[in-house]
XYZ file of C-alpha atoms in Angstrom:
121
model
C -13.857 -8.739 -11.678
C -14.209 -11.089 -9.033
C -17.464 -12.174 -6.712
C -19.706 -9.121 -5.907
C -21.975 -10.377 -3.738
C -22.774 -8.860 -0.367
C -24.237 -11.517 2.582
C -25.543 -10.447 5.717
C -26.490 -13.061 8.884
C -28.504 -11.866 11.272
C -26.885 -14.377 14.322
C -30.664 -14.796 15.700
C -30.968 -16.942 12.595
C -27.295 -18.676 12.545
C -26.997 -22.399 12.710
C -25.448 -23.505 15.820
C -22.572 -25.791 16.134
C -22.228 -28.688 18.584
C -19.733 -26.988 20.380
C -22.105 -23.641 21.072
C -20.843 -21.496 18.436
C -22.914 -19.592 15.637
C -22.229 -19.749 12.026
C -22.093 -15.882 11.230
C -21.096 -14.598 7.720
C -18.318 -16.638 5.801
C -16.464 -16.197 2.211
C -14.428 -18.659 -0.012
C -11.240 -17.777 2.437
C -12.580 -16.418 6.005
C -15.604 -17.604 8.144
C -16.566 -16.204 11.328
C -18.180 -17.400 14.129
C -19.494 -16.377 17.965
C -19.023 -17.915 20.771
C -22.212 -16.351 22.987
C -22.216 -16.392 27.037
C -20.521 -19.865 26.942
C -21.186 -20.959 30.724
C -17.553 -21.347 33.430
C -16.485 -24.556 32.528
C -13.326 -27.022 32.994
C -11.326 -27.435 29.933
C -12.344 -29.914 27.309
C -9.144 -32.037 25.835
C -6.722 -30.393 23.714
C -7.535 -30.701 20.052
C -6.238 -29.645 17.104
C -8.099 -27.661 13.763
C -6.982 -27.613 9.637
C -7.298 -24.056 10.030
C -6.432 -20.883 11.732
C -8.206 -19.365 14.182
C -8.378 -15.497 14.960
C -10.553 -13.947 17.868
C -11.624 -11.258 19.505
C -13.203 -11.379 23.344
C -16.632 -9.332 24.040
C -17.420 -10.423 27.309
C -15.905 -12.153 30.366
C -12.799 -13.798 30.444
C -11.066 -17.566 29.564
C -7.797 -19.169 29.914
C -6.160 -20.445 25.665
C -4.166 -23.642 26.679
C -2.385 -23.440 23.671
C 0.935 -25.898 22.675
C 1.733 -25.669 26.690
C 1.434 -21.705 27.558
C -1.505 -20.429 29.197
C -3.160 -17.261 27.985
C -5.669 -15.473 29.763
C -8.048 -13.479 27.676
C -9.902 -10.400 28.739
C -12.443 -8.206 26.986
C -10.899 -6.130 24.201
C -8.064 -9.332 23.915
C -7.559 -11.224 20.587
C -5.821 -14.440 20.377
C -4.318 -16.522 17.499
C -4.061 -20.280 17.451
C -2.292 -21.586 14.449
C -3.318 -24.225 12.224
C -2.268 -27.619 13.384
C -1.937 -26.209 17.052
C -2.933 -28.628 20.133
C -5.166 -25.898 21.916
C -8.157 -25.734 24.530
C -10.229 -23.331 26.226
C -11.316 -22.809 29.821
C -14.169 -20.713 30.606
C -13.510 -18.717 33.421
C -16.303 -16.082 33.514
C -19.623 -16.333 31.577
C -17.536 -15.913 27.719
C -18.657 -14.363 24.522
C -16.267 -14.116 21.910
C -15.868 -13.820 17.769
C -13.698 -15.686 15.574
C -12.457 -16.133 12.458
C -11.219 -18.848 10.549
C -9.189 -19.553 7.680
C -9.745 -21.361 5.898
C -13.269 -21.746 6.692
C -14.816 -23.888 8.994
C -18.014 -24.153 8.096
C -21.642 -25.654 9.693
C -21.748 -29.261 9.537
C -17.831 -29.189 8.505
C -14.618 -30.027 10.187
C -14.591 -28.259 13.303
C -17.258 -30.216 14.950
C -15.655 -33.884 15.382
C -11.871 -33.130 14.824
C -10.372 -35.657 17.143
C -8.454 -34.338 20.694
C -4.838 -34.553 19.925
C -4.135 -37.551 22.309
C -6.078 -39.810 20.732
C -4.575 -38.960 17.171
C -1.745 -41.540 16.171
């Protein structure tokens, strides 16, 4: 039989990311995350993640600049960004969104300082 264990996170008590977004409850495979009334905001460079990304949008609406399309999410959209994908995000109305990730990006991991794509060589 494999791991049993149940977690719970309560996100009042989730470490926060330098980006804005909460650590919520994560496995060995999948981590999730929320992004929670992220401010209108210009997009920040394109970057680029060793994982997948999943999400789901609660509240307000953002553009996905993602490998040169435009997608504009809306509450009750979800979005996937591939691994490896050059991607941003524009804030277009006060934004709260969940994610998931796989495989996990986790607090103090590799989704805080992954380089923007145009400075990789």
């Amino acid at each position: 039989m494999g791991d049993t264990s149940v977690k719970k996170v309560e996100s009042r008590h989730s470490p926060k990311g330098e980006m804005g977004q909460k650590y919520l409850a994560s496995g060995v495979r999948v981590a999730m995350r929320l992004w929670e009334d992220e401010p209108p905001a210009e997009a920040k460079p394109a970057s680029t993640r060793d994982y997948e990304t999943v999400g789901f949008v609660l509240k307000g609406r953002a553009e996905l600049h993602l490998e040169g399309q435009t997608i504009l999410l809306n509450p009750g959209d979800s979005w996937l960004v591939p691994r490896g994908a050059s991607h941003t995000y524009k804030v277009l109305e006060t934004f709260s969104a969940v994610e998931a990730t796989s495989p996990v990006a986790t607090a103090h991991g590799r989704d805080e300082h992954e380089a923007p794509k145009s400075a990789k060589a």
